[in-house]
Amino acid sequence: MKQLFILVAFLVVTTIIVSCNKKSKSEVKVVSVEDMQTLLQLDNIQLIDVRTPKEFKEGHIENAQNIDFLSSNFAENIKKLDKNKPLIVYCRSGKRSTKSIKELLAAGFTEIYNLEGGIIKWKHKGFEVNTNL
């Protein structure tokens, strides 16, 4: 009986330790332009434009940081971001941002939002873009 109690106690403690050591599940959500407006009101949000610098200069969402997905140092540049803060990613139409999310997840980011339709949809819905750098 004592051995059974020790075995059960061991299993319970092991289960608790294993569940506490599990990393939090990564969360990737595709958000509409309207939902993104709400997210942009958060103080700790990081907004990343993964288009080329030329595209970024032509117009970007205010307060966005340009990290070109097509550049050879994309993986190095995303390491400078805070993994503990939510991250919104966008590009022209949504293709590059979707591809970049794979690398962001691999780098350890856990809360990622992808703007549905990219900046094309953003402009189509009548939201402004910034051309100042």
mmCIF file of C-alpha atoms in Angstrom:
data_model
loop_
_atom_site.group_PDB
_atom_site.id
_atom_site.type_symbol
_atom_site.label_atom_id
_atom_site.label_comp_id
_atom_site.label_asym_id
_atom_site.label_seq_id
_atom_site.Cartn_x
_atom_site.Cartn_y
_atom_site.Cartn_z
ATOM 1 C CA MET A 1 0.000 0.000 0.000
ATOM 2 C CA LYS A 2 2.832 2.384 0.889
ATOM 3 C CA GLN A 3 4.526 1.645 -2.442
ATOM 4 C CA LEU A 4 1.305 2.405 -4.312
ATOM 5 C CA PHE A 5 0.995 5.734 -2.499
ATOM 6 C CA ILE A 6 4.612 6.627 -3.370
ATOM 7 C CA LEU A 7 4.036 5.682 -7.016
ATOM 8 C CA VAL A 8 0.869 7.806 -7.251
ATOM 9 C CA ALA A 9 2.600 10.747 -5.546
ATOM 10 C CA PHE A 10 5.533 10.424 -7.961
ATOM 11 C CA LEU A 11 3.208 10.429 -10.973
ATOM 12 C CA VAL A 12 1.322 13.487 -9.711
ATOM 13 C CA VAL A 13 4.527 15.440 -9.061
ATOM 14 C CA THR A 14 5.959 14.420 -12.454
ATOM 15 C CA THR A 15 2.771 15.532 -14.217
ATOM 16 C CA ILE A 16 2.872 18.910 -12.458
ATOM 17 C CA ILE A 17 6.537 19.458 -13.340
ATOM 18 C CA VAL A 18 6.031 18.501 -16.987
ATOM 19 C CA SER A 19 2.960 20.720 -17.399
ATOM 20 C CA CYS A 20 4.723 23.692 -15.776
ATOM 21 C CA ASN A 21 7.707 23.328 -18.085
ATOM 22 C CA LYS A 22 5.663 23.327 -21.280
ATOM 23 C CA LYS A 23 5.996 26.506 -23.302
ATOM 24 C CA SER A 24 2.882 28.521 -23.922
ATOM 25 C CA LYS A 25 1.225 27.677 -27.185
ATOM 26 C CA SER A 26 1.953 30.032 -30.047
ATOM 27 C CA GLU A 27 -0.998 31.975 -31.284
ATOM 28 C CA VAL A 28 -1.329 33.264 -34.845
ATOM 29 C CA LYS A 29 -4.474 35.109 -35.847
ATOM 30 C CA VAL A 30 -5.483 36.640 -39.150
ATOM 31 C CA VAL A 31 -7.138 39.969 -38.380
ATOM 32 C CA SER A 32 -9.331 42.275 -40.404
ATOM 33 C CA VAL A 33 -8.473 45.918 -40.985
ATOM 34 C CA GLU A 34 -11.106 46.867 -38.431
ATOM 35 C CA ASP A 35 -9.725 44.472 -35.815
ATOM 36 C CA MET A 36 -6.246 45.803 -36.440
ATOM 37 C CA GLN A 37 -7.441 49.307 -35.575
ATOM 38 C CA THR A 38 -8.282 48.011 -32.104
ATOM 39 C CA LEU A 39 -4.949 46.192 -31.754
ATOM 40 C CA LEU A 40 -3.018 49.326 -32.712
ATOM 41 C CA GLN A 41 -4.443 51.057 -29.639
ATOM 42 C CA LEU A 42 -2.487 48.713 -27.360
ATOM 43 C CA ASP A 43 0.657 50.179 -25.822
ATOM 44 C CA ASN A 44 2.826 47.103 -26.146
ATOM 45 C CA ILE A 45 2.068 46.150 -29.755
ATOM 46 C CA GLN A 46 4.853 45.788 -32.326
ATOM 47 C CA LEU A 47 3.891 46.585 -35.938
ATOM 48 C CA ILE A 48 6.116 45.085 -38.620
ATOM 49 C CA ASP A 49 5.961 45.785 -42.360
ATOM 50 C CA VAL A 50 7.786 42.958 -44.159
ATOM 51 C CA ARG A 51 7.808 44.624 -47.589
ATOM 52 C CA THR A 52 10.903 46.003 -49.291
ATOM 53 C CA PRO A 53 12.278 49.405 -48.229
ATOM 54 C CA LYS A 54 11.100 50.874 -51.562
ATOM 55 C CA GLU A 55 7.533 49.685 -50.933
ATOM 56 C CA PHE A 56 7.712 50.951 -47.363
ATOM 57 C CA LYS A 57 8.727 54.448 -48.542
ATOM 58 C CA GLU A 58 5.747 54.547 -50.908
ATOM 59 C CA GLY A 59 3.401 54.268 -47.937
ATOM 60 C CA HIS A 60 3.170 52.327 -44.698
ATOM 61 C CA ILE A 61 0.943 52.119 -41.662
ATOM 62 C CA GLU A 62 1.957 54.671 -39.063
ATOM 63 C CA ASN A 63 4.442 53.443 -36.429
ATOM 64 C CA ALA A 64 5.374 50.391 -38.488
ATOM 65 C CA GLN A 65 8.920 49.129 -38.484
ATOM 66 C CA ASN A 66 10.255 47.902 -41.827
ATOM 67 C CA ILE A 67 11.921 44.492 -41.734
ATOM 68 C CA ASP A 68 12.208 43.237 -45.309
ATOM 69 C CA PHE A 69 11.260 39.556 -45.495
ATOM 70 C CA LEU A 70 13.167 39.186 -48.761
ATOM 71 C CA SER A 71 16.443 40.501 -47.305
ATOM 72 C CA SER A 72 19.231 38.112 -46.401
ATOM 73 C CA ASN A 73 19.275 39.379 -42.808
ATOM 74 C CA PHE A 74 15.560 38.984 -42.011
ATOM 75 C CA ALA A 75 16.201 36.294 -39.377
ATOM 76 C CA GLU A 76 18.842 38.475 -37.736
ATOM 77 C CA ASN A 77 16.613 41.562 -37.727
ATOM 78 C CA ILE A 78 13.618 39.872 -36.105
ATOM 79 C CA LYS A 79 15.830 38.869 -33.175
ATOM 80 C CA LYS A 80 15.878 42.558 -32.209
ATOM 81 C CA LEU A 81 12.130 42.461 -31.522
ATOM 82 C CA ASP A 82 10.614 41.685 -28.127
ATOM 83 C CA LYS A 83 9.278 38.104 -28.096
ATOM 84 C CA ASN A 84 7.119 38.892 -25.076
ATOM 85 C CA LYS A 85 5.062 41.551 -26.864
ATOM 86 C CA PRO A 86 2.284 40.952 -29.407
ATOM 87 C CA LEU A 87 3.361 41.359 -33.012
ATOM 88 C CA ILE A 88 1.304 42.509 -36.008
ATOM 89 C CA VAL A 89 2.761 41.629 -39.392
ATOM 90 C CA TYR A 90 1.664 42.929 -42.772
ATOM 91 C CA CYS A 91 2.883 43.182 -46.344
ATOM 92 C CA ARG A 92 1.334 44.166 -49.665
ATOM 93 C CA SER A 93 -1.353 41.484 -49.964
ATOM 94 C CA GLY A 94 -0.722 38.966 -47.182
ATOM 95 C CA LYS A 95 1.558 36.440 -48.886
ATOM 96 C CA ARG A 96 4.934 37.576 -47.544
ATOM 97 C CA SER A 97 3.554 38.202 -44.076
ATOM 98 C CA THR A 98 2.176 34.652 -44.009
ATOM 99 C CA LYS A 99 5.569 33.280 -45.040
ATOM 100 C CA SER A 100 7.364 35.459 -42.492
ATOM 101 C CA ILE A 101 5.215 34.070 -39.678
ATOM 102 C CA LYS A 102 6.908 30.680 -40.037
ATOM 103 C CA GLU A 103 10.252 32.304 -39.257
ATOM 104 C CA LEU A 104 8.773 34.382 -36.443
ATOM 105 C CA LEU A 105 7.369 31.248 -34.813
ATOM 106 C CA ALA A 106 10.705 29.472 -35.219
ATOM 107 C CA ALA A 107 12.383 32.469 -33.545
ATOM 108 C CA GLY A 108 10.120 32.070 -30.506
ATOM 109 C CA PHE A 109 7.358 34.635 -30.991
ATOM 110 C CA THR A 110 4.081 33.438 -29.496
ATOM 111 C CA GLU A 111 1.436 36.107 -30.163
ATOM 112 C CA ILE A 112 1.324 37.065 -33.833
ATOM 113 C CA TYR A 113 -1.373 38.826 -35.836
ATOM 114 C CA ASN A 114 -1.403 38.857 -39.632
ATOM 115 C CA LEU A 115 -3.285 41.663 -41.398
ATOM 116 C CA GLU A 116 -5.749 40.061 -43.796
ATOM 117 C CA GLY A 117 -5.205 41.371 -47.329
ATOM 118 C CA GLY A 118 -2.182 43.447 -46.365
ATOM 119 C CA ILE A 119 -1.810 47.138 -47.038
ATOM 120 C CA ILE A 120 -3.873 46.800 -50.229
ATOM 121 C CA LYS A 121 -6.954 46.018 -48.154
ATOM 122 C CA TRP A 122 -5.956 48.649 -45.582
ATOM 123 C CA LYS A 123 -6.002 51.361 -48.290
ATOM 124 C CA HIS A 124 -9.119 49.938 -49.939
ATOM 125 C CA LYS A 125 -10.999 50.322 -46.645
ATOM 126 C CA GLY A 126 -10.021 54.008 -46.625
ATOM 127 C CA PHE A 127 -7.313 53.981 -43.967
ATOM 128 C CA GLU A 128 -4.352 56.297 -44.408
ATOM 129 C CA VAL A 129 -0.758 55.395 -45.055
ATOM 130 C CA ASN A 130 2.280 57.338 -43.950
ATOM 131 C CA THR A 131 5.000 58.341 -46.410
ATOM 132 C CA ASN A 132 7.271 59.913 -43.782
ATOM 133 C CA LEU A 133 10.267 57.941 -42.618
#
